[in-house]
Coordinates of C-alpha atoms in Angstrom, one line a residue:
X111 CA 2.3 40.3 9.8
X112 CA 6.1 39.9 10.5
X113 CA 7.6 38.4 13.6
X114 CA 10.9 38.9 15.0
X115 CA 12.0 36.2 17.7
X116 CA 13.1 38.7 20.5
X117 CA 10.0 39.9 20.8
X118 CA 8.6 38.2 24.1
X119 CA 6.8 35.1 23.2
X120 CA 3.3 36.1 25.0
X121 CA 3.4 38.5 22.3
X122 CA 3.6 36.5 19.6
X123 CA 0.9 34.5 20.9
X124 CA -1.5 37.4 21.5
X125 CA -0.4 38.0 17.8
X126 CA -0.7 34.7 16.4
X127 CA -4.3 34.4 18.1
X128 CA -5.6 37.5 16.2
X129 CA -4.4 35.8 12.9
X130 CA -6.0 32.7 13.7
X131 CA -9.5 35.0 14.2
X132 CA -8.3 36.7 10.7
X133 CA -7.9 33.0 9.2
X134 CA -11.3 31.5 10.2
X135 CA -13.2 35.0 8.5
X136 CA -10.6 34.0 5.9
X137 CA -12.3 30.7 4.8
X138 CA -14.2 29.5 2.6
X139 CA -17.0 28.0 4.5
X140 CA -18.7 26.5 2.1
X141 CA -16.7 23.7 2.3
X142 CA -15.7 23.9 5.9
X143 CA -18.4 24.4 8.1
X144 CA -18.3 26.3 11.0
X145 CA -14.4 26.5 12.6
X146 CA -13.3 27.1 16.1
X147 CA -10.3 29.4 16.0
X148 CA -8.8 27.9 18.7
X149 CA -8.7 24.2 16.6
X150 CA -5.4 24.7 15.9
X151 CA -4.3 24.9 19.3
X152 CA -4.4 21.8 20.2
X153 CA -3.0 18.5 18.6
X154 CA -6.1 16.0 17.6
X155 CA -4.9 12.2 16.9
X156 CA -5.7 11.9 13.0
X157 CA -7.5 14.9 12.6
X158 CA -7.9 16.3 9.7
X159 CA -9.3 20.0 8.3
X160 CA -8.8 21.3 5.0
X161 CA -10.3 24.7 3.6
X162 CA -9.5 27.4 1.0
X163 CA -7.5 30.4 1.7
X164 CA -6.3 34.1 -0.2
X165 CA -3.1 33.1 -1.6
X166 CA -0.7 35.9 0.5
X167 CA 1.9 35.8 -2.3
X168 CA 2.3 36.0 -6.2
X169 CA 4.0 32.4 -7.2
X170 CA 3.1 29.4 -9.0
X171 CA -0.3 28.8 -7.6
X172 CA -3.2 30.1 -7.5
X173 CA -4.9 33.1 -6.3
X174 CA -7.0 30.8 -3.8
X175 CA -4.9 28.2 -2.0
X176 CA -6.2 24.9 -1.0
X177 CA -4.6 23.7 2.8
X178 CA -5.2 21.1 4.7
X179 CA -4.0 20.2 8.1
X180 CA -3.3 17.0 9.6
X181 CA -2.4 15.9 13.1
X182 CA -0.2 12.9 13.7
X183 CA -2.4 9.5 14.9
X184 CA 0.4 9.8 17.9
X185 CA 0.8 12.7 19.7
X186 CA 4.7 13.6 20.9
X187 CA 6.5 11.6 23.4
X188 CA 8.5 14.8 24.1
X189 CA 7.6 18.3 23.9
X190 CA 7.2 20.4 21.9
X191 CA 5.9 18.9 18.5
X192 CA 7.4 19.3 15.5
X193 CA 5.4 21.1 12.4
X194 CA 6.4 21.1 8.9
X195 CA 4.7 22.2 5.9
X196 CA 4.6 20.6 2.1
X197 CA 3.9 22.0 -1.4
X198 CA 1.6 19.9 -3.2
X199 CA 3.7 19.0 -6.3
X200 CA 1.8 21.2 -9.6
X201 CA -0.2 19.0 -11.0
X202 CA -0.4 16.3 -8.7
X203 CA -3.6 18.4 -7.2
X204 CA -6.9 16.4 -8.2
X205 CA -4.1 12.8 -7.2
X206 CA -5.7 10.7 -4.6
X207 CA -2.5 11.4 -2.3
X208 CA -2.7 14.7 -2.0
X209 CA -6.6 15.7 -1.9
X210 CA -7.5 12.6 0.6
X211 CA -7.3 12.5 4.4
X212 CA -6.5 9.1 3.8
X213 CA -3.7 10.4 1.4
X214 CA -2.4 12.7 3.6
X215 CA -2.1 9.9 6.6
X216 CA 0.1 7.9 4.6
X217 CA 2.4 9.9 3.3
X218 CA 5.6 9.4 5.5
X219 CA 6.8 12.3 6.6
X220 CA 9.4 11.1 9.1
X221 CA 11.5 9.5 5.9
X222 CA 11.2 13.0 4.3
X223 CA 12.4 14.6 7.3
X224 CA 15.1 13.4 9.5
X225 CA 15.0 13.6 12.8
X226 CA 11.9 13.4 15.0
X227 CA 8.4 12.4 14.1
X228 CA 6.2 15.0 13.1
X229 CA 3.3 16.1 14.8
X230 CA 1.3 17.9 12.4
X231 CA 1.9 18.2 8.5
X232 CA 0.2 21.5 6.9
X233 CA -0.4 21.0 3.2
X234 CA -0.5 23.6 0.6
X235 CA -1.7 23.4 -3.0
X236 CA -3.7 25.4 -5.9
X237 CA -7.3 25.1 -5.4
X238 CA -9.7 23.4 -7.6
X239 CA -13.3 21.6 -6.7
X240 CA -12.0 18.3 -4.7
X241 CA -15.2 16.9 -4.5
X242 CA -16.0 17.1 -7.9
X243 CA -13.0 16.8 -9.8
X244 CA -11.5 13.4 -10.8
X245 CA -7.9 12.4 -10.7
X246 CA -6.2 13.7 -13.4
X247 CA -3.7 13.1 -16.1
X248 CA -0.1 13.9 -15.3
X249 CA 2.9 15.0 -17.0
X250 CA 5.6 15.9 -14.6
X251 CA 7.3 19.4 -15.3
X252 CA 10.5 19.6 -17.3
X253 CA 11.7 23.1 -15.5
X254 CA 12.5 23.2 -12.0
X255 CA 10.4 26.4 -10.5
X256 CA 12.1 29.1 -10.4
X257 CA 13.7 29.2 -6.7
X258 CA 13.6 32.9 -5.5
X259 CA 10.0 33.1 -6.4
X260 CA 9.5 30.0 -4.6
X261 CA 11.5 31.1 -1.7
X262 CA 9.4 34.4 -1.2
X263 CA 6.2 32.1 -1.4
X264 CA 7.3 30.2 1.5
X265 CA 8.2 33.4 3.3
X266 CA 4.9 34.9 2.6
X267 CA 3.3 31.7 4.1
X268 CA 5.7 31.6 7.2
X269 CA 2.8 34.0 9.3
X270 CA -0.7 31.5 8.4
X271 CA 2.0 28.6 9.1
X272 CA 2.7 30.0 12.7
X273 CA -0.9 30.4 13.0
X274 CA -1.6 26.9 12.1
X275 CA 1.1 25.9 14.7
X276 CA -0.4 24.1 17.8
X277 CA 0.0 26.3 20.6
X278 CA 2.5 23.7 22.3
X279 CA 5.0 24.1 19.4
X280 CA 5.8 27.8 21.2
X281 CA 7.2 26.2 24.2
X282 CA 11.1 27.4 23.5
X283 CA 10.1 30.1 21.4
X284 CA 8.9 30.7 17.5
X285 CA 9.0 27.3 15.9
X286 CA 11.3 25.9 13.1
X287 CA 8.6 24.9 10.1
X288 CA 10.9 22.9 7.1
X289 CA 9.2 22.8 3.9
X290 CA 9.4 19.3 2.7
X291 CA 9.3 17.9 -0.8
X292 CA 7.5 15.5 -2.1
X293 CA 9.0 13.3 -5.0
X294 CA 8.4 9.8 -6.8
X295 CA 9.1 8.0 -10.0
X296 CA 6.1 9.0 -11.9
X297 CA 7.1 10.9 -15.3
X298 CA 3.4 11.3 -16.6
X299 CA 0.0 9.9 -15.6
X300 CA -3.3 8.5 -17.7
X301 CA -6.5 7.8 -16.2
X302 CA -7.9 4.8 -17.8
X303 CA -10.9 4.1 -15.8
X304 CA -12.1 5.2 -12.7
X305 CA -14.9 2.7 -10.5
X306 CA -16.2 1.8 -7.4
X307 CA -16.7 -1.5 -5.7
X308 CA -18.9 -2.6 -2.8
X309 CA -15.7 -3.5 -0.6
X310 CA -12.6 -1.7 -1.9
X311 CA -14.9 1.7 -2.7
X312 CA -13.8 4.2 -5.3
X313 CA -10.7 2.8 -7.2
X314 CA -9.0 3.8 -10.4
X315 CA -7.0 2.4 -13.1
X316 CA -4.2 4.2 -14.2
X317 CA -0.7 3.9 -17.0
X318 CA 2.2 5.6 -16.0
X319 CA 5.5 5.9 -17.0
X320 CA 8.0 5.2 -14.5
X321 CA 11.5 6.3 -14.1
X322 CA 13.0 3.2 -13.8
X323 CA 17.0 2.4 -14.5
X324 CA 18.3 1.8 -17.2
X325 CA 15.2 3.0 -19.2
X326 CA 11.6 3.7 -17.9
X327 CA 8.9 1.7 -18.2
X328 CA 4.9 2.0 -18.8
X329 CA 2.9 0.3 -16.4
X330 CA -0.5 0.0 -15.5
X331 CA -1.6 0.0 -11.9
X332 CA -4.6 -0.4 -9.6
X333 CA -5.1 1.8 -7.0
X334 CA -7.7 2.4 -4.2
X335 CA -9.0 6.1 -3.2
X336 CA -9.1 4.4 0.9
X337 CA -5.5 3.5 0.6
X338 CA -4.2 5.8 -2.5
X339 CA -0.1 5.5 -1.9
X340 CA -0.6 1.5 -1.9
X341 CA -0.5 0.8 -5.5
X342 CA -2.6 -2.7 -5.4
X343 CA -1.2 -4.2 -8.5
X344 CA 1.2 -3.5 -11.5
X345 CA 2.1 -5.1 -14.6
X346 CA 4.0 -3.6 -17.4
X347 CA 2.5 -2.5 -20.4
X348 CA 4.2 -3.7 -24.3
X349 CA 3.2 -3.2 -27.5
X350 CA 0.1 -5.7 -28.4
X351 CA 1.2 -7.7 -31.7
X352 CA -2.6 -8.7 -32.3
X353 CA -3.6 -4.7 -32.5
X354 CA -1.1 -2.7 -34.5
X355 CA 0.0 0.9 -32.5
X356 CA -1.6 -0.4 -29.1
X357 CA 0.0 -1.4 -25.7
X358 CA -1.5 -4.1 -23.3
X359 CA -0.3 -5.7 -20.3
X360 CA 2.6 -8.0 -20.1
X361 CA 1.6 -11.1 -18.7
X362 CA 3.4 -12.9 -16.9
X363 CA 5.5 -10.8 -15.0
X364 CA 6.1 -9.7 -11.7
X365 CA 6.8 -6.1 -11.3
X366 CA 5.5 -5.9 -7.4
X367 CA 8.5 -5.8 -5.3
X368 CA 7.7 -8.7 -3.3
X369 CA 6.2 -11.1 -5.7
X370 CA 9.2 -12.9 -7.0
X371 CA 10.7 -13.4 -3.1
X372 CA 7.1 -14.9 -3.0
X373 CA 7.6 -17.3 -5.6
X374 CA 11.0 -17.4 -3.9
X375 CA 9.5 -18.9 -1.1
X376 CA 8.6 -22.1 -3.3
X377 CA 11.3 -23.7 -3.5
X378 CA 11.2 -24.5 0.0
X379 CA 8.9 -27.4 -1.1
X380 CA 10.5 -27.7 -4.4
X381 CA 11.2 -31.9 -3.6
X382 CA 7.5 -32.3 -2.6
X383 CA 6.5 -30.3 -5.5
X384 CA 8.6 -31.9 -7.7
X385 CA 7.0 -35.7 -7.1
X386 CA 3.8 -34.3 -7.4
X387 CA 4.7 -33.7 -11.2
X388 CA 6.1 -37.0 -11.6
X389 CA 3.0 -38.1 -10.3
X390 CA 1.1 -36.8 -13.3
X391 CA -0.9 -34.0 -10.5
X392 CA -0.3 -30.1 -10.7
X393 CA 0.5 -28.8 -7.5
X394 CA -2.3 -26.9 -5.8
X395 CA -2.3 -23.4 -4.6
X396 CA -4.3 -21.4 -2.7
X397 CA -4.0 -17.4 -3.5
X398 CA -6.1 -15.0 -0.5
X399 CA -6.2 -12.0 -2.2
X400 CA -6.0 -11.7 -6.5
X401 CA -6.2 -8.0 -7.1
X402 CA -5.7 -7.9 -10.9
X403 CA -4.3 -11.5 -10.7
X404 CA -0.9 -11.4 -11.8
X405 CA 0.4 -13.7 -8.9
X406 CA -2.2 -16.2 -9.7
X407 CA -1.7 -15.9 -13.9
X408 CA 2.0 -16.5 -13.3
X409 CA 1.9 -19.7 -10.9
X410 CA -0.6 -21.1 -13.6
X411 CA 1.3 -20.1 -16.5
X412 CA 5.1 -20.6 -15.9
X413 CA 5.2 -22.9 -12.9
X414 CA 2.0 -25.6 -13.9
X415 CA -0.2 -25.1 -10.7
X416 CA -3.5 -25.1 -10.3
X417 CA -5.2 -22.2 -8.5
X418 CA -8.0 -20.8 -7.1
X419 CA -8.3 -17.7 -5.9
X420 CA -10.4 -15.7 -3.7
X421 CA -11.2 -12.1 -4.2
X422 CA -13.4 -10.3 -1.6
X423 CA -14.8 -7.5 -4.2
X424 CA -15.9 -8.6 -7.7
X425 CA -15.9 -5.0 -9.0
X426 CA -11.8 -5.8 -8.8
X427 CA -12.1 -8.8 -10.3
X428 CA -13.7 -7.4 -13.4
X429 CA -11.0 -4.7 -13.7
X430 CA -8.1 -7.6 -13.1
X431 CA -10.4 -9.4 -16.7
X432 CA -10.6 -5.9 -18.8
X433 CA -7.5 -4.2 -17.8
X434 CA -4.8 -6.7 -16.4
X435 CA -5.5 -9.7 -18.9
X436 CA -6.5 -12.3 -15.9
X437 CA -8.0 -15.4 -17.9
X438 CA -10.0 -18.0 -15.8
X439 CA -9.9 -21.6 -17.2
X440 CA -9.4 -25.2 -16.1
X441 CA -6.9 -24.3 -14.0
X442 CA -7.5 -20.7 -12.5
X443 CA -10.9 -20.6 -10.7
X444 CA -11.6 -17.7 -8.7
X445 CA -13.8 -17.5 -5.9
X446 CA -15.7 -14.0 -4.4
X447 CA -16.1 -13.8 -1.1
X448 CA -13.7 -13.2 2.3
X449 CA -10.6 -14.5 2.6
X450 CA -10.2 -15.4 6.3
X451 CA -13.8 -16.2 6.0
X452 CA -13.4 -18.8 3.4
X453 CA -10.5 -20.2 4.6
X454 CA -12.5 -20.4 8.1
X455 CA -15.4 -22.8 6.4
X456 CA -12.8 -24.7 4.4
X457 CA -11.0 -25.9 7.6
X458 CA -14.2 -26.8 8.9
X459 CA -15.5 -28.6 5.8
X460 CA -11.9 -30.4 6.3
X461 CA -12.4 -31.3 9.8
X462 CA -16.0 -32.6 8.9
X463 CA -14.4 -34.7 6.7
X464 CA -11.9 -36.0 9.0
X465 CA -14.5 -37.3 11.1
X466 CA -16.0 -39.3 8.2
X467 CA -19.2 -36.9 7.8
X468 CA -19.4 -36.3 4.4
X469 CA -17.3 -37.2 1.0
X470 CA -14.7 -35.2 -0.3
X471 CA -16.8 -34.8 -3.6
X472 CA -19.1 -32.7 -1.7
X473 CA -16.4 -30.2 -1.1
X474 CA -15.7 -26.7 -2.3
X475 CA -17.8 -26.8 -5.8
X476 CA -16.5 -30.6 -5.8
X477 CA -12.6 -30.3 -5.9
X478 CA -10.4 -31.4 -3.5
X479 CA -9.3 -29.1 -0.2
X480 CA -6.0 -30.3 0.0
X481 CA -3.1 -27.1 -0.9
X482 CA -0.1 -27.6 -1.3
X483 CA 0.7 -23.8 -1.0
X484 CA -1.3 -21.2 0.4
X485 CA 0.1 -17.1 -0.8
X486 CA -1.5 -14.5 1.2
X487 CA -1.4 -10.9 -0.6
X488 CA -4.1 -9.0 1.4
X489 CA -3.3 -5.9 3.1
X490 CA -5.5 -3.9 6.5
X491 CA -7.1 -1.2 4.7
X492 CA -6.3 1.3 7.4
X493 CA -5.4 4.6 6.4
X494 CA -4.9 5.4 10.2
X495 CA -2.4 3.3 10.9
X496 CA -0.6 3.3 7.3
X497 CA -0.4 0.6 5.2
X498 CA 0.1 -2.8 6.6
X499 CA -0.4 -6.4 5.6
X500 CA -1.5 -8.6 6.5
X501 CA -4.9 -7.5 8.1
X502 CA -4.7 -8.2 12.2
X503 CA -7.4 -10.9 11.8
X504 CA -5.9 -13.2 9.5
X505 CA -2.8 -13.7 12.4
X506 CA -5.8 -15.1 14.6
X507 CA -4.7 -18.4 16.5
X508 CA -8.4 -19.7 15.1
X509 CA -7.1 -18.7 11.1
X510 CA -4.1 -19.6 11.4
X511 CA -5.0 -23.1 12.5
X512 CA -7.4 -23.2 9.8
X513 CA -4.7 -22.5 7.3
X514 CA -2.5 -25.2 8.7
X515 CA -5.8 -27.4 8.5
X516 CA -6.4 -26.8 4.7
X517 CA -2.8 -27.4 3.5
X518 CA -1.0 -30.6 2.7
X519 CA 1.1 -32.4 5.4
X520 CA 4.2 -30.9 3.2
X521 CA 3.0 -27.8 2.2
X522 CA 3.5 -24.1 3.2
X523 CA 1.8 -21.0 3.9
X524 CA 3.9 -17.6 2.2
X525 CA 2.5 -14.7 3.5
X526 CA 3.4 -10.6 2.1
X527 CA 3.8 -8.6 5.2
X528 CA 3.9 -4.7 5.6
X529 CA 4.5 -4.1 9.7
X530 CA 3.3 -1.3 10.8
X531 CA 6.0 -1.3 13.4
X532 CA 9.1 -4.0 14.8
X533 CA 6.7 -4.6 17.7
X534 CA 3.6 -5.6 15.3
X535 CA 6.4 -7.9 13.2
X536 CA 7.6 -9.2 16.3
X537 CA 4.4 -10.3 17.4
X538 CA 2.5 -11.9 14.0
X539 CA 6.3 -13.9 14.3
X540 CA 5.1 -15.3 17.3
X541 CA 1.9 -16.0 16.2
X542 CA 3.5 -17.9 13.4
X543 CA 5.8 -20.1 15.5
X544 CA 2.8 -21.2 17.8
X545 CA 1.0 -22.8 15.0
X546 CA 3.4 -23.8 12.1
X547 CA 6.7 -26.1 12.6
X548 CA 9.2 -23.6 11.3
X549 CA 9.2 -20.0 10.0
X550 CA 11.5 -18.6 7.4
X551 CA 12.1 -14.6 6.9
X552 CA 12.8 -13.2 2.5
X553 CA 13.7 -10.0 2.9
X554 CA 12.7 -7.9 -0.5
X555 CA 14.8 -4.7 0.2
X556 CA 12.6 -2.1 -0.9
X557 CA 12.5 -1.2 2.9
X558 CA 9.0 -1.7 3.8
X559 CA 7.7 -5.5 2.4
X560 CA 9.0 -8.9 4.3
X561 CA 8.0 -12.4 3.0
X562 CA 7.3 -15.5 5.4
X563 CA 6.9 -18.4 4.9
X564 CA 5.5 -20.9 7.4
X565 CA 5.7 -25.0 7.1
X566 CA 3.5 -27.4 8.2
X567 CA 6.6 -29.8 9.2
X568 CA 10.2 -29.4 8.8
X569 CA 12.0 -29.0 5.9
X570 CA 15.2 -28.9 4.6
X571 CA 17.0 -25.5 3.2
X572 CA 19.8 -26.4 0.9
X573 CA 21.8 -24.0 -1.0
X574 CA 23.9 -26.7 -2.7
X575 CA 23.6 -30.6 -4.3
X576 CA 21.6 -31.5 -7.1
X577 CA 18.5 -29.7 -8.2
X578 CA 15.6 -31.5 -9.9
X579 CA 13.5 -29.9 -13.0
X580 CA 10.8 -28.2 -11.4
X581 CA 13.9 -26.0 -8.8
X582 CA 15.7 -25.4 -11.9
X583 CA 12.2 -24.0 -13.9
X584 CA 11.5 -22.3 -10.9
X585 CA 15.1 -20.6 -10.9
X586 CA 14.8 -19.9 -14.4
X587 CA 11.7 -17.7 -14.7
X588 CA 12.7 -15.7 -11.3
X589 CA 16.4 -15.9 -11.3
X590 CA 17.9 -17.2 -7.5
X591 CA 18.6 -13.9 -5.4
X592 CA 15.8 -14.0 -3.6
X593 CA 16.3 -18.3 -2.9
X594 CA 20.0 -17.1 -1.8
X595 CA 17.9 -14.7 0.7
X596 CA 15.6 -17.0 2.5
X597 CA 16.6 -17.3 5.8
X598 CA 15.4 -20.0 8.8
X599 CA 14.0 -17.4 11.9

């Protein structure tokens, strides 16, 4: 079905309706369900339908196509909405991304796209069984497709696209749809295990190769089917020199983008910290959130503190032992429950105390409550509203306050922070201020993460003078652009 733009636009839409009927007949409905035609019509906040379709075209995919359609969670300020379509990348099919709702809601399209905000993305890739099939392996192509065949697949999908189109997209004629691409630093993929937990749900375990500068590296990351572009944690992988011919994971190392600005974030307190040590006492810290524990093996293993974590889902916390080499000991304890929960009865525990109530050998499994440093790494877990950290909850006047209440008169609270927008940053600053003395802002660059770091009273940033043996350890294992960074907000 060809349409040429002077012909009238009621037209078009009388034509475009008979495709839609010739698209629901079209479908597989096994998987579907019944479908209203007129579905399509109409924007639906965070909806999302996906069915199998006749490929219209010879190319590189299949003769039965998989798409999926998926409406903006905001619907356009101004009329009309913008559509755009994507080819799933070929053999990224069975890759939580691409054949999850939740997938498809975080992928963001307005950095693909410039220009406006899309309404509604319309997803095309080979078909296979979704709900059987596991992710994959990967090896990422080393031809480029070819382009005219490509080209003529797109203009053989151009008529189911307009049909997809919601009927508001018509308003100044037949709609613009850009095909966007889809591209990240993963050269090849290998499923190493693939669980699920009774909080985080289905999760996998995966090494990759990444195509980093100057050479690329293998990594192993920890990903989660509800929030699949998040990768949770990642550690590089190097040759093991106890097992000849295999790789395990580096420890030690922060590959996270933000995880070194959070260390950064130390040597706010590196004075107070660095009495403690003369003192003969490890500084205490308090990690909300291990994952597969690399921020809490690294404070215990190059910077002497003692830590205990707490880890809502112990399904992760048996990965973070088998695959990401976290070793509990004398001085890495890890607690399962909820963070903002257990920070919650800590505080109370604390203020019992306070009031002469009970001894401080009754507390927390017998161990003192006092932190000098508290690290928050948890994100929302809100596909809907993309990723985000940290969860809306834990910036609560009643947690924060029980964060101040749990840390040492000197110590500070450094917190990993995805906004979901300037005004959500804007307020959790303002949160911040109400409770803690001062608030300073590391930005980590990669666009998206911010680090803050809260004090219970006023400190001192210095960029110059003498530095004493625990700032200069602290600058050697991290290096000191991300010190130069922190800025009072």
């Amino acid at each position: 079905m060809n349409f040429d733009k002077s012909v009238s636009l009621s037209l078009i839409v009388k034509r475009l309706t008979q495709l839609q009927d010739h698209i629901v007949k079209e479908i597989d409905m096994a998987d579907s369900g019944s479908l209203d035609p007129s579905s399509f019509k109409r924007l639906s906040p965070s909806r999302f339908i996906s069915f199998s379709f006749p490929n219209p075209s010879q190319g590189p995919y299949s003769d039965v196509l998989r798409i999926a359609v998926l409406d903006s969670p905001l619907l356009p300020s101004l009329p009309p909405p913008k559509v755009a379509a994507m080819l799933v990348p070929i053999g990224r099919e069975s890759d939580w991304i691409f054949c999850t709702a939740a997938g498809h809601l975080q992928l963001p399209p307005h950095l693909l796209l410039p220009g406006p905000v899309l309404s509604r993305l319309i997803f095309h890739w080979k078909n296979f069984q979704i709900f059987s099939c596991p992710p994959m392996s990967y090896t990422r192509p080393q031809s480029e497709p070819d382009l005219c065949s490509l080209q003529h697949f797109q203009e053989a999908l151009f008529p189911l696209l307009l049909a997809l189109c919601p009927k508001a997209a018509f308003k100044n004629g037949v709609p613009e749809i850009p095909f966007l691409s889809y591209e990240d630093n993963v050269v090849r993929s290998v499923l190493v295990d693939r669980i699920e937990g009774p909080v985080s749900g289905e999760m996998l375990v995966e090494d990759v190769e990444i195509d980093v500068s100057p050479v690329p590296e293998l990594r192993r990351r920890l990903r989660f089917k509800m929030m699949p572009n998040l990768v949770q944690t990642q550690v590089r992988l190097i040759p093991d020199p106890s097992k000849d011919g295999t790789i395990g994971p580096q420890k030690g190392s922060l590959v996270q983008p933000y995880l070194a600005p959070m260390v950064a974030g130390l040597s706010l307190v590196a004075p107070f910290l660095e009495e403690k040590i003369k003192l003969g006492l490890r500084p205490r810290a308090l990690c909300l959130g291990v994952g597969g524990g690399t921020l809490p093996m690294f404070l215990k293993s190059k910077l002497d503190f003692d830590i205990l974590g707490v880890e809502a889902d112990p399904v992760v916390l048996n990965i973070a032992r088998q695959h990401f080499g976290l070793v509990e000991g004398e001085f890495l304890h890890v607690h399962i429950g909820d963070a903002i929960g257990f920070i919650k009865n800590v505080a109370q525990q604390e203020d019992t105390l306070r009031r002469g109530l009970e001894r401080m050998s009754d507390l927390v499994e017998g161990s003192r409550i006092d932190f000098d440093v508290i690290m928050v790494d948890l994100d929302a877990g809100d596909a809907v509203n993309g990723a985000s950290a940290p969860p809306s909850e834990f910036v609560q006047r009643s947690v924060l306050l029980a964060a101040k209440m749990v840390l040492h008169d000197r110590g500070i609270i450094v917190i990993n922070v995805i906004p979901q927008s300037k005004a959500f940053y804007s307020e959790l600053i303002h949160d911040f201020r109400e409770v803690f003395a001062e608030l300073y802002e590391i930005e980590v660059g990669n666009g998206e993460n911010y680090v803050l770091v809260a004090t219970v009273t006023n400190v001192q940033l210095s960029r110059s003078g003498s530095c004493g043996s625990w700032l200069q350890k602290l600058k050697l294992v991290i290096g000191e652009k991300h010190m130069n960074s922190i800025n009072k907000i």
